[in-house]
GROMACS .gro file of C-alpha atoms in nm:
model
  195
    1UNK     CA    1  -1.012   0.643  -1.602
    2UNK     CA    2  -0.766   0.913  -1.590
    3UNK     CA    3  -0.692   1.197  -1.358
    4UNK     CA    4  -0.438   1.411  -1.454
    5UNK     CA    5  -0.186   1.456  -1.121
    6UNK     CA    6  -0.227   1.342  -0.769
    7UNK     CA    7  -0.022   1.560  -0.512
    8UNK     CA    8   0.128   1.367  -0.207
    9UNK     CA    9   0.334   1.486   0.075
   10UNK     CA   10   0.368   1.263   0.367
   11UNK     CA   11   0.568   1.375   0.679
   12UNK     CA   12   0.845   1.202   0.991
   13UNK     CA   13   0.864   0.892   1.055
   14UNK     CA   14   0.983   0.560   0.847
   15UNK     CA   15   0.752   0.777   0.562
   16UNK     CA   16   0.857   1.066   0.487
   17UNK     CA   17   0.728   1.165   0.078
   18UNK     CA   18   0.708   1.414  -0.102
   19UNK     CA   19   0.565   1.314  -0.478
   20UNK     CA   20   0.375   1.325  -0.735
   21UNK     CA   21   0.184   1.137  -0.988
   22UNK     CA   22   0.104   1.286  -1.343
   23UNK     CA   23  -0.120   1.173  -1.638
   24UNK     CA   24  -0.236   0.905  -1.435
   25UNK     CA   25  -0.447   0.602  -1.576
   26UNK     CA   26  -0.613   0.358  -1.323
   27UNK     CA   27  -0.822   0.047  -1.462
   28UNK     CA   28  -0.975  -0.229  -1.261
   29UNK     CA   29  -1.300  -0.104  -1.150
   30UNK     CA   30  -1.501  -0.272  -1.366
   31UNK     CA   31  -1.484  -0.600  -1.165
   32UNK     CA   32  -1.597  -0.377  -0.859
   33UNK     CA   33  -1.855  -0.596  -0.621
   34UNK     CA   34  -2.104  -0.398  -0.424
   35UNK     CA   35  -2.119  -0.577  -0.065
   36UNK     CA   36  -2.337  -0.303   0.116
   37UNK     CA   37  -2.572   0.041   0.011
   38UNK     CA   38  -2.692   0.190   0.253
   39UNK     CA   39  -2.885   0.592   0.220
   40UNK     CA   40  -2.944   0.771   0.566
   41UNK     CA   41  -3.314   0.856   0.581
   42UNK     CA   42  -3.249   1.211   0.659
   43UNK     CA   43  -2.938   1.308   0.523
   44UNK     CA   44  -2.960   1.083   0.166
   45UNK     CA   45  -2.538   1.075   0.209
   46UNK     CA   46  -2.459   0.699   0.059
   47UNK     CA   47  -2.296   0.433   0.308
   48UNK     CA   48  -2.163   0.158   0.061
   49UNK     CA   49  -1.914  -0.106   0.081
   50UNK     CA   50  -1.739  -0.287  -0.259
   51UNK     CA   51  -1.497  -0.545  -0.341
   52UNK     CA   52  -1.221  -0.498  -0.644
   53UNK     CA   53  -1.020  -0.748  -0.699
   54UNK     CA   54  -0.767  -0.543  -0.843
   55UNK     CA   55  -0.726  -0.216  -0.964
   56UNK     CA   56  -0.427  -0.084  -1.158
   57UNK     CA   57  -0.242   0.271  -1.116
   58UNK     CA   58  -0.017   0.393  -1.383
   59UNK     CA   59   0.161   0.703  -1.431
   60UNK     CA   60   0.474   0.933  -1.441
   61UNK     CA   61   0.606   0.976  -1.095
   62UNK     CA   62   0.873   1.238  -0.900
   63UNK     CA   63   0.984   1.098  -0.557
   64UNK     CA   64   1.153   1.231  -0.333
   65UNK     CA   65   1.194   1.094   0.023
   66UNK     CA   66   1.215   0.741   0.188
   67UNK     CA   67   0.958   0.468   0.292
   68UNK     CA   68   1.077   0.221   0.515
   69UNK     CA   69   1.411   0.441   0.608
   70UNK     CA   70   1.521   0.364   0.244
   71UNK     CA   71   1.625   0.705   0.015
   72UNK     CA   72   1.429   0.723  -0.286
   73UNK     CA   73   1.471   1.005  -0.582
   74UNK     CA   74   1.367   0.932  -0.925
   75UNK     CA   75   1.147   1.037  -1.162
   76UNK     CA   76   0.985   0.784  -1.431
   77UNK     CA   77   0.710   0.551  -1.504
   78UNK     CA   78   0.530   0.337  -1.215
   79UNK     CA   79   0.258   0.109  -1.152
   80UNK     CA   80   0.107  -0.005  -0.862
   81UNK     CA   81  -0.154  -0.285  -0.818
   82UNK     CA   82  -0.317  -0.322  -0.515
   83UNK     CA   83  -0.531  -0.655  -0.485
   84UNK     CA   84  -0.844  -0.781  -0.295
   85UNK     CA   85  -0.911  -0.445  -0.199
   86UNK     CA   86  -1.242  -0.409   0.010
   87UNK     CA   87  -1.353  -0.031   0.012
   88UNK     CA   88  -1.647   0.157   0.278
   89UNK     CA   89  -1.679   0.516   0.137
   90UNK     CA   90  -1.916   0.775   0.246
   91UNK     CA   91  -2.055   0.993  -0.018
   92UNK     CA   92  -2.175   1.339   0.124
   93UNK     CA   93  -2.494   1.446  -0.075
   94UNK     CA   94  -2.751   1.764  -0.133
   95UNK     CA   95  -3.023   1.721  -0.320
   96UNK     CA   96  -3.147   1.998  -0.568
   97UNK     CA   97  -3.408   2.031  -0.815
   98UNK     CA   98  -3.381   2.042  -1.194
   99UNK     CA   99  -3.676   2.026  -1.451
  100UNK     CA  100  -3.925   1.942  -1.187
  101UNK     CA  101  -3.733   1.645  -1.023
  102UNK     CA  102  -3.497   1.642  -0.698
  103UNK     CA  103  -3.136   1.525  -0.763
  104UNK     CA  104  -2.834   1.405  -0.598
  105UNK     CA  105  -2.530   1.638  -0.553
  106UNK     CA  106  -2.269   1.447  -0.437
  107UNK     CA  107  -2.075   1.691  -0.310
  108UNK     CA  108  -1.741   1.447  -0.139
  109UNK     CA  109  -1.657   1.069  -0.115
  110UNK     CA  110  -1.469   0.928   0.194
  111UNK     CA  111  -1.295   0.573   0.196
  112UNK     CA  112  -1.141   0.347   0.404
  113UNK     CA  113  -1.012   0.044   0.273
  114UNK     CA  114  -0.864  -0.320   0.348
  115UNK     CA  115  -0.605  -0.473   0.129
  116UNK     CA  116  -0.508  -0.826   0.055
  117UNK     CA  117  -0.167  -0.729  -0.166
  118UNK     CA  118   0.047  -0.479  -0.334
  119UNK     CA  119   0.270  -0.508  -0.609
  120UNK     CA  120   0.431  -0.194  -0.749
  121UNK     CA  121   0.740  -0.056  -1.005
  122UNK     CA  122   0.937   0.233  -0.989
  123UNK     CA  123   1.124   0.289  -1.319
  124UNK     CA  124   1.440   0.516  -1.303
  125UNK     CA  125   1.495   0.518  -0.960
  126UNK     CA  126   1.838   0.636  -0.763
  127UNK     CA  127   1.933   0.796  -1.192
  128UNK     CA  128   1.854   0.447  -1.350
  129UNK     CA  129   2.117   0.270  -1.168
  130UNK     CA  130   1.912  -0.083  -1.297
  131UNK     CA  131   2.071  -0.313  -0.979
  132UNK     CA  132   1.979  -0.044  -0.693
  133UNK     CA  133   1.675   0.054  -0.900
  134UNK     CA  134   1.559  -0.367  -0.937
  135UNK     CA  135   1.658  -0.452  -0.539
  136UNK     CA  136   1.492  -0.126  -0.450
  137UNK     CA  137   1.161  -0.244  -0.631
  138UNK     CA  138   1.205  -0.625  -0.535
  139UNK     CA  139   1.240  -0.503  -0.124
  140UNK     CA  140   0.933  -0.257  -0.153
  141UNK     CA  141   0.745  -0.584  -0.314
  142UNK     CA  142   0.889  -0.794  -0.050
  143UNK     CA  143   0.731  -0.582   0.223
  144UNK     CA  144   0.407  -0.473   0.070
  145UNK     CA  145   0.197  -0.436   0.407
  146UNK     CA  146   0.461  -0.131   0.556
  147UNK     CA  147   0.445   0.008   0.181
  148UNK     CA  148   0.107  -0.025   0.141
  149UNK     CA  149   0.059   0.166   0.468
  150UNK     CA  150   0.329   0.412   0.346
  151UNK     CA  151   0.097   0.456  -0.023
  152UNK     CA  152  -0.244   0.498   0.176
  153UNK     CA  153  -0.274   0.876   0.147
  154UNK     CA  154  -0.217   0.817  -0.250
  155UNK     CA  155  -0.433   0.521  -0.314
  156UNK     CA  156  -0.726   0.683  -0.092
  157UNK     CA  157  -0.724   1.016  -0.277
  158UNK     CA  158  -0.723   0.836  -0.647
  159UNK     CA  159  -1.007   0.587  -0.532
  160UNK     CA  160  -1.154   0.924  -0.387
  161UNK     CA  161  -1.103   1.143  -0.697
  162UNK     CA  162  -1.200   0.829  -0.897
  163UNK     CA  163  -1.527   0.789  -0.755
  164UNK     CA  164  -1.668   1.109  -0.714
  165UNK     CA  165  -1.607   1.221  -1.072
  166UNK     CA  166  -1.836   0.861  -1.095
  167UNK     CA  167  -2.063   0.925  -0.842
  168UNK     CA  168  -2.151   1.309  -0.979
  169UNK     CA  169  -2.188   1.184  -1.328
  170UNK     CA  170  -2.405   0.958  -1.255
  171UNK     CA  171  -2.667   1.108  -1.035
  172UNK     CA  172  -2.662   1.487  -1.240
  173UNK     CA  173  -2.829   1.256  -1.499
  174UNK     CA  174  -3.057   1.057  -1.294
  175UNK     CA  175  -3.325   1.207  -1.092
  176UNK     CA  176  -3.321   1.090  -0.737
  177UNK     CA  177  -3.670   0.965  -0.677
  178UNK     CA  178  -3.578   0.725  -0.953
  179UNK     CA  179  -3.374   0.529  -0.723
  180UNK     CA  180  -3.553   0.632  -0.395
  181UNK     CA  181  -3.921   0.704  -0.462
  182UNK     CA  182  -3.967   0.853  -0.148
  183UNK     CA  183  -3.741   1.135  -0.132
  184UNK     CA  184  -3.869   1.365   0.124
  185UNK     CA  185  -3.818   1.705  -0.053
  186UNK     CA  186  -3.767   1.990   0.170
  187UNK     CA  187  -3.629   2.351  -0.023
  188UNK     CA  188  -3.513   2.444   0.328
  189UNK     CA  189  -3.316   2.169   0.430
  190UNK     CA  190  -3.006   2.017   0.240
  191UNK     CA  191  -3.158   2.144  -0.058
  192UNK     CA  192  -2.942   2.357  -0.347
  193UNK     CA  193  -3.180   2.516  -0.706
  194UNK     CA  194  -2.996   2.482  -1.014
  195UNK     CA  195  -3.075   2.613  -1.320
   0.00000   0.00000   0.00000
């Protein structure tokens, strides 16, 4: 999948970021393991909770700031791989009608997530000095939990942008009483026309 930039900008404390991520590819979720859907009875907004064992994010970063009280400025290539990732995300939904049949507008997704491991690269760190640029990369791997903390605001707004671009593709093509048969269709309530 790709998303085209991803704005961060993290304030005090051992995080303090401002970057950005352009042209951005992430792969991985087609190993994705759904633990747990669950649709509220009143509301139809999704509860579900997946496993990915590992999803890939590449892309062109600028940094500027410091994670862990270390300086970083660069601008380059980077991956990051987070592993054993479990995810909960809550998928706010309208329904409206189209053709004669109620769909699902998915209208935000919400995640929290666990994570088992992070490995990431920063190319062309500190001006492409390669030794501060490799013990700069090899630290940040060494302490992947603090980091990891430090990346959450990124990695939950790709997963986020990742899944409702998924989420609205799928269910503006597939009418909701498909999946639920006993959609409880009220115009006044929750309910948007399209045309």
């Amino acid at each position: 999948m790709k998303i085209p930039k991803i704005r961060i900008l993290q304030g005090d404390g051992p995080v303090n970021v401002n970057a950005a991520l352009d042209d951005v590819t992430v792969t991985g979720f087609g190993e994705t393991e759904v633990l747990l859907s669950q649709v509220d009875s009143k509301t139809y907004d999704f509860y579900t909770r997946v496993r990915v064992p590992k999803i890939r994010i590449e892309g062109t970063y600028d940094l500027k700031g410091k994670i862990l009280l270390i300086p970083l400025v660069g601008r380059g290539r980077c991956w990051f791989e987070p592993k054993n990732m479990t995810i909960d995300i809550v998928s706010d939904v309208k329904l409206y009608e189209k053709d004669d049949f109620v769909f699902f507008n998915v209208t935000s997704a919400h995640v929290k997530y666990t994570i088992g491991g992070l490995t990431l690269r920063m190319n062309n760190l500190f001006d492409g000095i390669n030794s501060l640029e490799d013990s700069t990369n090899a630290y940040l791997n060494a302490n992947w939990r603090p980091v990891s903390e430090s990346l959450r605001p990124i990695l939950s707004k790709t997963i986020e942008d990742i899944l409702l671009g998924f989420l609205q593709q799928l269910f503006h093509n597939l009418p909701g009483n498909f999946m639920i048969g006993d959609i409880k269709y009220n115009p006044s309530k929750k309910v948007d026309k399209k045309v």
